[in-house]
Amino acid sequence: TRQIGSPNACADCHANRPTAWAEHAVATWYPTGRWTQPHYGQALDAGRRGLPGAAMALANLVDAAAVPGIARATATAMLTDYLSPATLPALERAVNDPDGMVRSAALDASASLPPAERVRLVRPLLRDSLRVVRIEAASALAAEARQLAAADRPAFDSAVAEYRAAQATNADRPESYSNLGALDAQLGQRAAARAEYEAGIKLGPWFTALWINLADLLRED
């Protein structure tokens, strides 16, 4: 609370007490407790505010196996704004992390990589054990599908089919048509993309993103 302004359970009941009072109480009860160790919230706060040292703090958090997966996944996704030769190894390890949330977050972070580097990093995730990771990998590689080796095409095509099936479960929502249209556009299937956008607009004319995506598609013709 004192360092980054986060709420704490002590203040919920003892709102009239300062933070220092709660710190002293916890230190008295647990002199060697977890409060003596750095907290992952400090790294995430540094990343959000762009503080000095944030890049390596996030990279170190990605590798901190004892930290909850959701915190490590958040740090992985935040590496998008801090990718460099120093932090790229952490992202490469995140792709192979045992936690599916971290692997999924690595796909988000890979979006800012050059195409060839993104293909190298993401390609193995087309065969991931989790469907959510496979379909996100297919989406991440759609624009570079032509760069995939022949051996990777079956896995890519299978993941794309899973992506389409996942969107079909929300076919009553215009967002799914926006997603499918964007996928088709990246795959170079422009007529199919236009059909998806127009179908989504018919279903939800209030969904502004569909109009923008359709306008961009037509502008590029």
JSON list of C-alpha atoms in Angstrom, two decimals:
[
{"chain": "A", "resi": 1, "resn": "THR", "atom": "CA", "xyz": [0.00, 0.00, 0.00]},
{"chain": "A", "resi": 2, "resn": "ARG", "atom": "CA", "xyz": [2.72, 2.45, 0.96]},
{"chain": "A", "resi": 3, "resn": "GLN", "atom": "CA", "xyz": [4.83, 1.78, -2.12]},
{"chain": "A", "resi": 4, "resn": "ILE", "atom": "CA", "xyz": [2.28, 1.48, -4.94]},
{"chain": "A", "resi": 5, "resn": "GLY", "atom": "CA", "xyz": [-1.07, 2.49, -3.42]},
{"chain": "A", "resi": 6, "resn": "SER", "atom": "CA", "xyz": [-2.75, -0.92, -3.54]},
{"chain": "A", "resi": 7, "resn": "PRO", "atom": "CA", "xyz": [-5.55, -1.71, -1.04]},
{"chain": "A", "resi": 8, "resn": "ASN", "atom": "CA", "xyz": [-4.97, -4.03, 1.89]},
{"chain": "A", "resi": 9, "resn": "ALA", "atom": "CA", "xyz": [-7.16, -6.16, 4.13]},
{"chain": "A", "resi": 10, "resn": "CYS", "atom": "CA", "xyz": [-6.04, -4.44, 7.34]},
{"chain": "A", "resi": 11, "resn": "ALA", "atom": "CA", "xyz": [-7.43, -1.09, 6.24]},
{"chain": "A", "resi": 12, "resn": "ASP", "atom": "CA", "xyz": [-10.80, -2.63, 5.46]},
{"chain": "A", "resi": 13, "resn": "CYS", "atom": "CA", "xyz": [-11.44, -2.98, 9.20]},
{"chain": "A", "resi": 14, "resn": "HIS", "atom": "CA", "xyz": [-9.00, -0.41, 10.60]},
{"chain": "A", "resi": 15, "resn": "ALA", "atom": "CA", "xyz": [-9.67, 2.50, 8.28]},
{"chain": "A", "resi": 16, "resn": "ASN", "atom": "CA", "xyz": [-8.70, 4.96, 11.02]},
{"chain": "A", "resi": 17, "resn": "ARG", "atom": "CA", "xyz": [-5.19, 3.51, 11.27]},
{"chain": "A", "resi": 18, "resn": "PRO", "atom": "CA", "xyz": [-2.25, 4.57, 9.04]},
{"chain": "A", "resi": 19, "resn": "THR", "atom": "CA", "xyz": [-0.43, 2.13, 6.80]},
{"chain": "A", "resi": 20, "resn": "ALA", "atom": "CA", "xyz": [2.61, 2.22, 9.07]},
{"chain": "A", "resi": 21, "resn": "TRP", "atom": "CA", "xyz": [0.49, 0.84, 11.93]},
{"chain": "A", "resi": 22, "resn": "ALA", "atom": "CA", "xyz": [-0.54, -2.18, 9.84]},
{"chain": "A", "resi": 23, "resn": "GLU", "atom": "CA", "xyz": [3.05, -2.71, 8.68]},
{"chain": "A", "resi": 24, "resn": "HIS", "atom": "CA", "xyz": [4.27, -2.76, 12.27]},
{"chain": "A", "resi": 25, "resn": "ALA", "atom": "CA", "xyz": [1.56, -5.21, 13.34]},
{"chain": "A", "resi": 26, "resn": "VAL", "atom": "CA", "xyz": [2.35, -7.65, 10.52]},
{"chain": "A", "resi": 27, "resn": "ALA", "atom": "CA", "xyz": [6.09, -7.40, 11.16]},
{"chain": "A", "resi": 28, "resn": "THR", "atom": "CA", "xyz": [5.48, -8.15, 14.85]},
{"chain": "A", "resi": 29, "resn": "TRP", "atom": "CA", "xyz": [3.34, -11.21, 14.16]},
{"chain": "A", "resi": 30, "resn": "TYR", "atom": "CA", "xyz": [5.42, -12.58, 11.29]},
{"chain": "A", "resi": 31, "resn": "PRO", "atom": "CA", "xyz": [9.00, -11.30, 11.61]},
{"chain": "A", "resi": 32, "resn": "THR", "atom": "CA", "xyz": [10.24, -13.53, 8.76]},
{"chain": "A", "resi": 33, "resn": "GLY", "atom": "CA", "xyz": [6.99, -13.57, 6.77]},
{"chain": "A", "resi": 34, "resn": "ARG", "atom": "CA", "xyz": [6.34, -12.93, 3.10]},
{"chain": "A", "resi": 35, "resn": "TRP", "atom": "CA", "xyz": [6.33, -9.18, 3.71]},
{"chain": "A", "resi": 36, "resn": "THR", "atom": "CA", "xyz": [10.13, -9.37, 3.87]},
{"chain": "A", "resi": 37, "resn": "GLN", "atom": "CA", "xyz": [10.31, -10.44, 0.20]},
{"chain": "A", "resi": 38, "resn": "PRO", "atom": "CA", "xyz": [9.65, -8.32, -2.92]},
{"chain": "A", "resi": 39, "resn": "HIS", "atom": "CA", "xyz": [6.04, -8.53, -4.11]},
{"chain": "A", "resi": 40, "resn": "TYR", "atom": "CA", "xyz": [5.08, -9.07, -7.75]},
{"chain": "A", "resi": 41, "resn": "GLY", "atom": "CA", "xyz": [2.83, -6.03, -7.55]},
{"chain": "A", "resi": 42, "resn": "GLN", "atom": "CA", "xyz": [5.91, -3.82, -7.49]},
{"chain": "A", "resi": 43, "resn": "ALA", "atom": "CA", "xyz": [7.11, -5.12, -10.87]},
{"chain": "A", "resi": 44, "resn": "LEU", "atom": "CA", "xyz": [3.66, -4.81, -12.42]},
{"chain": "A", "resi": 45, "resn": "ASP", "atom": "CA", "xyz": [3.29, -1.27, -11.11]},
{"chain": "A", "resi": 46, "resn": "ALA", "atom": "CA", "xyz": [6.70, -0.36, -12.52]},
{"chain": "A", "resi": 47, "resn": "GLY", "atom": "CA", "xyz": [5.69, -1.78, -15.89]},
{"chain": "A", "resi": 48, "resn": "ARG", "atom": "CA", "xyz": [2.41, 0.10, -15.99]},
{"chain": "A", "resi": 49, "resn": "ARG", "atom": "CA", "xyz": [4.07, 3.39, -15.08]},
{"chain": "A", "resi": 50, "resn": "GLY", "atom": "CA", "xyz": [7.20, 2.93, -17.18]},
{"chain": "A", "resi": 51, "resn": "LEU", "atom": "CA", "xyz": [9.52, 3.30, -14.22]},
{"chain": "A", "resi": 52, "resn": "PRO", "atom": "CA", "xyz": [13.29, 2.79, -14.52]},
{"chain": "A", "resi": 53, "resn": "GLY", "atom": "CA", "xyz": [14.15, -0.90, -14.34]},
{"chain": "A", "resi": 54, "resn": "ALA", "atom": "CA", "xyz": [10.64, -1.98, -15.30]},
{"chain": "A", "resi": 55, "resn": "ALA", "atom": "CA", "xyz": [11.77, -4.07, -18.28]},
{"chain": "A", "resi": 56, "resn": "MET", "atom": "CA", "xyz": [14.00, -6.42, -16.31]},
{"chain": "A", "resi": 57, "resn": "ALA", "atom": "CA", "xyz": [11.62, -6.47, -13.34]},
{"chain": "A", "resi": 58, "resn": "LEU", "atom": "CA", "xyz": [8.90, -7.81, -15.65]},
{"chain": "A", "resi": 59, "resn": "ALA", "atom": "CA", "xyz": [11.29, -10.26, -17.30]},
{"chain": "A", "resi": 60, "resn": "ASN", "atom": "CA", "xyz": [12.35, -11.59, -13.91]},
{"chain": "A", "resi": 61, "resn": "LEU", "atom": "CA", "xyz": [8.72, -11.90, -12.84]},
{"chain": "A", "resi": 62, "resn": "VAL", "atom": "CA", "xyz": [7.96, -14.01, -15.93]},
{"chain": "A", "resi": 63, "resn": "ASP", "atom": "CA", "xyz": [10.56, -16.51, -14.72]},
{"chain": "A", "resi": 64, "resn": "ALA", "atom": "CA", "xyz": [9.47, -16.49, -11.07]},
{"chain": "A", "resi": 65, "resn": "ALA", "atom": "CA", "xyz": [7.96, -19.97, -10.79]},
{"chain": "A", "resi": 66, "resn": "ALA", "atom": "CA", "xyz": [6.71, -19.42, -7.22]},
{"chain": "A", "resi": 67, "resn": "VAL", "atom": "CA", "xyz": [4.55, -16.45, -8.26]},
{"chain": "A", "resi": 68, "resn": "PRO", "atom": "CA", "xyz": [0.88, -17.06, -9.20]},
{"chain": "A", "resi": 69, "resn": "GLY", "atom": "CA", "xyz": [0.44, -17.80, -12.90]},
{"chain": "A", "resi": 70, "resn": "ILE", "atom": "CA", "xyz": [-1.94, -14.90, -13.48]},
{"chain": "A", "resi": 71, "resn": "ALA", "atom": "CA", "xyz": [0.69, -12.43, -12.23]},
{"chain": "A", "resi": 72, "resn": "ARG", "atom": "CA", "xyz": [3.38, -14.01, -14.42]},
{"chain": "A", "resi": 73, "resn": "ALA", "atom": "CA", "xyz": [1.01, -13.97, -17.39]},
{"chain": "A", "resi": 74, "resn": "THR", "atom": "CA", "xyz": [0.29, -10.28, -16.80]},
{"chain": "A", "resi": 75, "resn": "ALA", "atom": "CA", "xyz": [4.02, -9.56, -16.74]},
{"chain": "A", "resi": 76, "resn": "THR", "atom": "CA", "xyz": [4.48, -11.55, -19.96]},
{"chain": "A", "resi": 77, "resn": "ALA", "atom": "CA", "xyz": [1.78, -9.59, -21.78]},
{"chain": "A", "resi": 78, "resn": "MET", "atom": "CA", "xyz": [3.29, -6.33, -20.54]},
{"chain": "A", "resi": 79, "resn": "LEU", "atom": "CA", "xyz": [6.61, -7.22, -22.17]},
{"chain": "A", "resi": 80, "resn": "THR", "atom": "CA", "xyz": [5.00, -5.99, -25.40]},
{"chain": "A", "resi": 81, "resn": "ASP", "atom": "CA", "xyz": [6.16, -2.48, -24.49]},
{"chain": "A", "resi": 82, "resn": "TYR", "atom": "CA", "xyz": [9.58, -3.59, -23.26]},
{"chain": "A", "resi": 83, "resn": "LEU", "atom": "CA", "xyz": [10.88, -6.05, -25.83]},
{"chain": "A", "resi": 84, "resn": "SER", "atom": "CA", "xyz": [14.62, -5.83, -26.40]},
{"chain": "A", "resi": 85, "resn": "PRO", "atom": "CA", "xyz": [17.55, -8.23, -26.72]},
{"chain": "A", "resi": 86, "resn": "ALA", "atom": "CA", "xyz": [17.65, -8.25, -22.91]},
{"chain": "A", "resi": 87, "resn": "THR", "atom": "CA", "xyz": [13.99, -9.23, -22.39]},
{"chain": "A", "resi": 88, "resn": "LEU", "atom": "CA", "xyz": [13.40, -11.43, -25.45]},
{"chain": "A", "resi": 89, "resn": "PRO", "atom": "CA", "xyz": [14.84, -14.54, -23.73]},
{"chain": "A", "resi": 90, "resn": "ALA", "atom": "CA", "xyz": [12.14, -14.27, -21.05]},
{"chain": "A", "resi": 91, "resn": "LEU", "atom": "CA", "xyz": [9.47, -14.19, -23.76]},
{"chain": "A", "resi": 92, "resn": "GLU", "atom": "CA", "xyz": [11.05, -17.21, -25.46]},
{"chain": "A", "resi": 93, "resn": "ARG", "atom": "CA", "xyz": [10.90, -19.12, -22.19]},
{"chain": "A", "resi": 94, "resn": "ALA", "atom": "CA", "xyz": [7.29, -18.03, -21.64]},
{"chain": "A", "resi": 95, "resn": "VAL", "atom": "CA", "xyz": [6.29, -19.76, -24.87]},
{"chain": "A", "resi": 96, "resn": "ASN", "atom": "CA", "xyz": [7.28, -23.07, -23.26]},
{"chain": "A", "resi": 97, "resn": "ASP", "atom": "CA", "xyz": [6.01, -22.29, -19.77]},
{"chain": "A", "resi": 98, "resn": "PRO", "atom": "CA", "xyz": [4.00, -25.05, -18.00]},
{"chain": "A", "resi": 99, "resn": "ASP", "atom": "CA", "xyz": [1.21, -22.56, -17.25]},
{"chain": "A", "resi": 100, "resn": "GLY", "atom": "CA", "xyz": [-1.22, -22.08, -20.14]},
{"chain": "A", "resi": 101, "resn": "MET", "atom": "CA", "xyz": [-1.99, -18.51, -19.08]},
{"chain": "A", "resi": 102, "resn": "VAL", "atom": "CA", "xyz": [1.66, -17.58, -19.49]},
{"chain": "A", "resi": 103, "resn": "ARG", "atom": "CA", "xyz": [1.87, -19.24, -22.91]},
{"chain": "A", "resi": 104, "resn": "SER", "atom": "CA", "xyz": [-1.26, -17.40, -24.00]},
{"chain": "A", "resi": 105, "resn": "ALA", "atom": "CA", "xyz": [0.15, -14.09, -22.76]},
{"chain": "A", "resi": 106, "resn": "ALA", "atom": "CA", "xyz": [3.34, -14.77, -24.72]},
{"chain": "A", "resi": 107, "resn": "LEU", "atom": "CA", "xyz": [1.23, -14.75, -27.88]},
{"chain": "A", "resi": 108, "resn": "ASP", "atom": "CA", "xyz": [-0.03, -11.26, -27.03]},
{"chain": "A", "resi": 109, "resn": "ALA", "atom": "CA", "xyz": [3.51, -10.02, -26.47]},
{"chain": "A", "resi": 110, "resn": "SER", "atom": "CA", "xyz": [4.72, -11.57, -29.74]},
{"chain": "A", "resi": 111, "resn": "ALA", "atom": "CA", "xyz": [2.51, -9.21, -31.75]},
{"chain": "A", "resi": 112, "resn": "SER", "atom": "CA", "xyz": [5.19, -6.50, -31.67]},
{"chain": "A", "resi": 113, "resn": "LEU", "atom": "CA", "xyz": [7.94, -8.77, -33.00]},
{"chain": "A", "resi": 114, "resn": "PRO", "atom": "CA", "xyz": [9.11, -8.68, -36.62]},
{"chain": "A", "resi": 115, "resn": "PRO", "atom": "CA", "xyz": [7.17, -11.23, -38.75]},
{"chain": "A", "resi": 116, "resn": "ALA", "atom": "CA", "xyz": [10.00, -13.75, -39.14]},
{"chain": "A", "resi": 117, "resn": "GLU", "atom": "CA", "xyz": [10.77, -13.66, -35.42]},
{"chain": "A", "resi": 118, "resn": "ARG", "atom": "CA", "xyz": [7.09, -14.02, -34.56]},
{"chain": "A", "resi": 119, "resn": "VAL", "atom": "CA", "xyz": [6.76, -17.07, -36.81]},
{"chain": "A", "resi": 120, "resn": "ARG", "atom": "CA", "xyz": [9.79, -18.68, -35.17]},
{"chain": "A", "resi": 121, "resn": "LEU", "atom": "CA", "xyz": [8.48, -18.04, -31.67]},
{"chain": "A", "resi": 122, "resn": "VAL", "atom": "CA", "xyz": [4.77, -18.83, -32.15]},
{"chain": "A", "resi": 123, "resn": "ARG", "atom": "CA", "xyz": [4.93, -21.77, -34.57]},
{"chain": "A", "resi": 124, "resn": "PRO", "atom": "CA", "xyz": [5.28, -24.48, -31.87]},
{"chain": "A", "resi": 125, "resn": "LEU", "atom": "CA", "xyz": [2.12, -23.25, -30.13]},
{"chain": "A", "resi": 126, "resn": "LEU", "atom": "CA", "xyz": [0.00, -24.35, -33.07]},
{"chain": "A", "resi": 127, "resn": "ARG", "atom": "CA", "xyz": [0.30, -27.81, -31.49]},
{"chain": "A", "resi": 128, "resn": "ASP", "atom": "CA", "xyz": [-0.26, -26.71, -27.90]},
{"chain": "A", "resi": 129, "resn": "SER", "atom": "CA", "xyz": [-2.26, -28.94, -25.55]},
{"chain": "A", "resi": 130, "resn": "LEU", "atom": "CA", "xyz": [-4.76, -26.12, -24.86]},
{"chain": "A", "resi": 131, "resn": "ARG", "atom": "CA", "xyz": [-7.24, -25.09, -27.54]},
{"chain": "A", "resi": 132, "resn": "VAL", "atom": "CA", "xyz": [-7.22, -21.46, -26.43]},
{"chain": "A", "resi": 133, "resn": "VAL", "atom": "CA", "xyz": [-3.46, -21.31, -27.06]},
{"chain": "A", "resi": 134, "resn": "ARG", "atom": "CA", "xyz": [-3.74, -23.08, -30.43]},
{"chain": "A", "resi": 135, "resn": "ILE", "atom": "CA", "xyz": [-6.41, -20.73, -31.76]},
{"chain": "A", "resi": 136, "resn": "GLU", "atom": "CA", "xyz": [-4.58, -17.65, -30.52]},
{"chain": "A", "resi": 137, "resn": "ALA", "atom": "CA", "xyz": [-1.44, -18.94, -32.23]},
{"chain": "A", "resi": 138, "resn": "ALA", "atom": "CA", "xyz": [-3.37, -19.34, -35.48]},
{"chain": "A", "resi": 139, "resn": "SER", "atom": "CA", "xyz": [-4.67, -15.79, -35.19]},
{"chain": "A", "resi": 140, "resn": "ALA", "atom": "CA", "xyz": [-1.18, -14.47, -34.41]},
{"chain": "A", "resi": 141, "resn": "LEU", "atom": "CA", "xyz": [0.28, -16.18, -37.51]},
{"chain": "A", "resi": 142, "resn": "ALA", "atom": "CA", "xyz": [-2.56, -15.55, -39.96]},
{"chain": "A", "resi": 143, "resn": "ALA", "atom": "CA", "xyz": [-0.82, -12.65, -41.69]},
{"chain": "A", "resi": 144, "resn": "GLU", "atom": "CA", "xyz": [2.36, -14.72, -42.04]},
{"chain": "A", "resi": 145, "resn": "ALA", "atom": "CA", "xyz": [0.69, -17.99, -43.05]},
{"chain": "A", "resi": 146, "resn": "ARG", "atom": "CA", "xyz": [2.61, -18.06, -46.33]},
{"chain": "A", "resi": 147, "resn": "GLN", "atom": "CA", "xyz": [5.89, -18.11, -44.42]},
{"chain": "A", "resi": 148, "resn": "LEU", "atom": "CA", "xyz": [5.03, -21.33, -42.61]},
{"chain": "A", "resi": 149, "resn": "ALA", "atom": "CA", "xyz": [6.88, -24.48, -43.60]},
{"chain": "A", "resi": 150, "resn": "ALA", "atom": "CA", "xyz": [4.87, -27.22, -45.27]},
{"chain": "A", "resi": 151, "resn": "ALA", "atom": "CA", "xyz": [5.21, -29.35, -42.15]},
{"chain": "A", "resi": 152, "resn": "ASP", "atom": "CA", "xyz": [3.41, -26.67, -40.11]},
{"chain": "A", "resi": 153, "resn": "ARG", "atom": "CA", "xyz": [0.47, -26.15, -42.48]},
{"chain": "A", "resi": 154, "resn": "PRO", "atom": "CA", "xyz": [-1.69, -29.04, -41.15]},
{"chain": "A", "resi": 155, "resn": "ALA", "atom": "CA", "xyz": [-1.37, -27.76, -37.58]},
{"chain": "A", "resi": 156, "resn": "PHE", "atom": "CA", "xyz": [-2.09, -24.20, -38.71]},
{"chain": "A", "resi": 157, "resn": "ASP", "atom": "CA", "xyz": [-5.14, -25.21, -40.75]},
{"chain": "A", "resi": 158, "resn": "SER", "atom": "CA", "xyz": [-6.45, -27.27, -37.85]},
{"chain": "A", "resi": 159, "resn": "ALA", "atom": "CA", "xyz": [-6.00, -24.37, -35.43]},
{"chain": "A", "resi": 160, "resn": "VAL", "atom": "CA", "xyz": [-7.73, -21.99, -37.86]},
{"chain": "A", "resi": 161, "resn": "ALA", "atom": "CA", "xyz": [-10.68, -24.39, -38.04]},
{"chain": "A", "resi": 162, "resn": "GLU", "atom": "CA", "xyz": [-10.80, -24.43, -34.23]},
{"chain": "A", "resi": 163, "resn": "TYR", "atom": "CA", "xyz": [-10.73, -20.64, -34.22]},
{"chain": "A", "resi": 164, "resn": "ARG", "atom": "CA", "xyz": [-13.69, -20.47, -36.58]},
{"chain": "A", "resi": 165, "resn": "ALA", "atom": "CA", "xyz": [-15.59, -23.02, -34.49]},
{"chain": "A", "resi": 166, "resn": "ALA", "atom": "CA", "xyz": [-14.92, -20.99, -31.34]},
{"chain": "A", "resi": 167, "resn": "GLN", "atom": "CA", "xyz": [-16.29, -17.84, -32.98]},
{"chain": "A", "resi": 168, "resn": "ALA", "atom": "CA", "xyz": [-19.37, -19.76, -34.14]},
{"chain": "A", "resi": 169, "resn": "THR", "atom": "CA", "xyz": [-20.37, -20.29, -30.51]},
{"chain": "A", "resi": 170, "resn": "ASN", "atom": "CA", "xyz": [-20.98, -16.52, -30.34]},
{"chain": "A", "resi": 171, "resn": "ALA", "atom": "CA", "xyz": [-22.60, -16.17, -33.75]},
{"chain": "A", "resi": 172, "resn": "ASP", "atom": "CA", "xyz": [-25.42, -14.13, -32.21]},
{"chain": "A", "resi": 173, "resn": "ARG", "atom": "CA", "xyz": [-22.92, -11.37, -31.44]},
{"chain": "A", "resi": 174, "resn": "PRO", "atom": "CA", "xyz": [-21.36, -8.99, -34.01]},
{"chain": "A", "resi": 175, "resn": "GLU", "atom": "CA", "xyz": [-17.96, -9.30, -32.34]},
{"chain": "A", "resi": 176, "resn": "SER", "atom": "CA", "xyz": [-17.57, -12.82, -33.68]},
{"chain": "A", "resi": 177, "resn": "TYR", "atom": "CA", "xyz": [-18.05, -11.58, -37.25]},
{"chain": "A", "resi": 178, "resn": "SER", "atom": "CA", "xyz": [-15.47, -8.88, -36.66]},
{"chain": "A", "resi": 179, "resn": "ASN", "atom": "CA", "xyz": [-13.00, -11.51, -35.50]},
{"chain": "A", "resi": 180, "resn": "LEU", "atom": "CA", "xyz": [-13.72, -13.80, -38.44]},
{"chain": "A", "resi": 181, "resn": "GLY", "atom": "CA", "xyz": [-13.49, -10.94, -40.90]},
{"chain": "A", "resi": 182, "resn": "ALA", "atom": "CA", "xyz": [-10.13, -9.88, -39.49]},
{"chain": "A", "resi": 183, "resn": "LEU", "atom": "CA", "xyz": [-8.88, -13.46, -39.76]},
{"chain": "A", "resi": 184, "resn": "ASP", "atom": "CA", "xyz": [-9.99, -13.74, -43.39]},
{"chain": "A", "resi": 185, "resn": "ALA", "atom": "CA", "xyz": [-8.42, -10.38, -44.23]},
{"chain": "A", "resi": 186, "resn": "GLN", "atom": "CA", "xyz": [-5.09, -11.50, -42.78]},
{"chain": "A", "resi": 187, "resn": "LEU", "atom": "CA", "xyz": [-5.32, -14.74, -44.74]},
{"chain": "A", "resi": 188, "resn": "GLY", "atom": "CA", "xyz": [-5.83, -12.73, -47.93]},
{"chain": "A", "resi": 189, "resn": "GLN", "atom": "CA", "xyz": [-9.43, -13.92, -48.33]},
{"chain": "A", "resi": 190, "resn": "ARG", "atom": "CA", "xyz": [-10.85, -10.47, -48.94]},
{"chain": "A", "resi": 191, "resn": "ALA", "atom": "CA", "xyz": [-14.26, -11.48, -50.31]},
{"chain": "A", "resi": 192, "resn": "ALA", "atom": "CA", "xyz": [-14.84, -13.70, -47.29]},
{"chain": "A", "resi": 193, "resn": "ALA", "atom": "CA", "xyz": [-13.73, -10.90, -44.97]},
{"chain": "A", "resi": 194, "resn": "ARG", "atom": "CA", "xyz": [-16.18, -8.48, -46.54]},
{"chain": "A", "resi": 195, "resn": "ALA", "atom": "CA", "xyz": [-19.00, -11.00, -46.21]},
{"chain": "A", "resi": 196, "resn": "GLU", "atom": "CA", "xyz": [-18.23, -11.48, -42.51]},
{"chain": "A", "resi": 197, "resn": "TYR", "atom": "CA", "xyz": [-18.11, -7.74, -41.83]},
{"chain": "A", "resi": 198, "resn": "GLU", "atom": "CA", "xyz": [-21.38, -7.12, -43.67]},
{"chain": "A", "resi": 199, "resn": "ALA", "atom": "CA", "xyz": [-23.08, -9.99, -41.85]},
{"chain": "A", "resi": 200, "resn": "GLY", "atom": "CA", "xyz": [-21.94, -8.56, -38.54]},
{"chain": "A", "resi": 201, "resn": "ILE", "atom": "CA", "xyz": [-23.16, -5.07, -39.44]},
{"chain": "A", "resi": 202, "resn": "LYS", "atom": "CA", "xyz": [-26.56, -6.50, -40.34]},
{"chain": "A", "resi": 203, "resn": "LEU", "atom": "CA", "xyz": [-26.71, -8.21, -36.95]},
{"chain": "A", "resi": 204, "resn": "GLY", "atom": "CA", "xyz": [-25.32, -5.32, -34.89]},
{"chain": "A", "resi": 205, "resn": "PRO", "atom": "CA", "xyz": [-25.16, -2.02, -36.79]},
{"chain": "A", "resi": 206, "resn": "TRP", "atom": "CA", "xyz": [-24.20, -0.30, -33.54]},
{"chain": "A", "resi": 207, "resn": "PHE", "atom": "CA", "xyz": [-20.85, -2.14, -33.39]},
{"chain": "A", "resi": 208, "resn": "THR", "atom": "CA", "xyz": [-18.56, 0.59, -34.71]},
{"chain": "A", "resi": 209, "resn": "ALA", "atom": "CA", "xyz": [-15.50, -1.62, -35.16]},
{"chain": "A", "resi": 210, "resn": "LEU", "atom": "CA", "xyz": [-17.21, -3.53, -37.98]},
{"chain": "A", "resi": 211, "resn": "TRP", "atom": "CA", "xyz": [-17.81, -0.36, -39.96]},
{"chain": "A", "resi": 212, "resn": "ILE", "atom": "CA", "xyz": [-14.19, 0.69, -39.47]},
{"chain": "A", "resi": 213, "resn": "ASN", "atom": "CA", "xyz": [-12.85, -2.72, -40.49]},
{"chain": "A", "resi": 214, "resn": "LEU", "atom": "CA", "xyz": [-15.05, -2.80, -43.58]},
{"chain": "A", "resi": 215, "resn": "ALA", "atom": "CA", "xyz": [-14.00, 0.72, -44.55]},
{"chain": "A", "resi": 216, "resn": "ASP", "atom": "CA", "xyz": [-10.33, -0.23, -44.18]},
{"chain": "A", "resi": 217, "resn": "LEU", "atom": "CA", "xyz": [-10.86, -3.34, -46.29]},
{"chain": "A", "resi": 218, "resn": "LEU", "atom": "CA", "xyz": [-12.58, -1.41, -49.08]},
{"chain": "A", "resi": 219, "resn": "ARG", "atom": "CA", "xyz": [-10.00, 1.36, -48.93]},
{"chain": "A", "resi": 220, "resn": "GLU", "atom": "CA", "xyz": [-7.23, -1.15, -49.63]},
{"chain": "A", "resi": 221, "resn": "ASP", "atom": "CA", "xyz": [-8.94, -2.47, -52.79]}
]
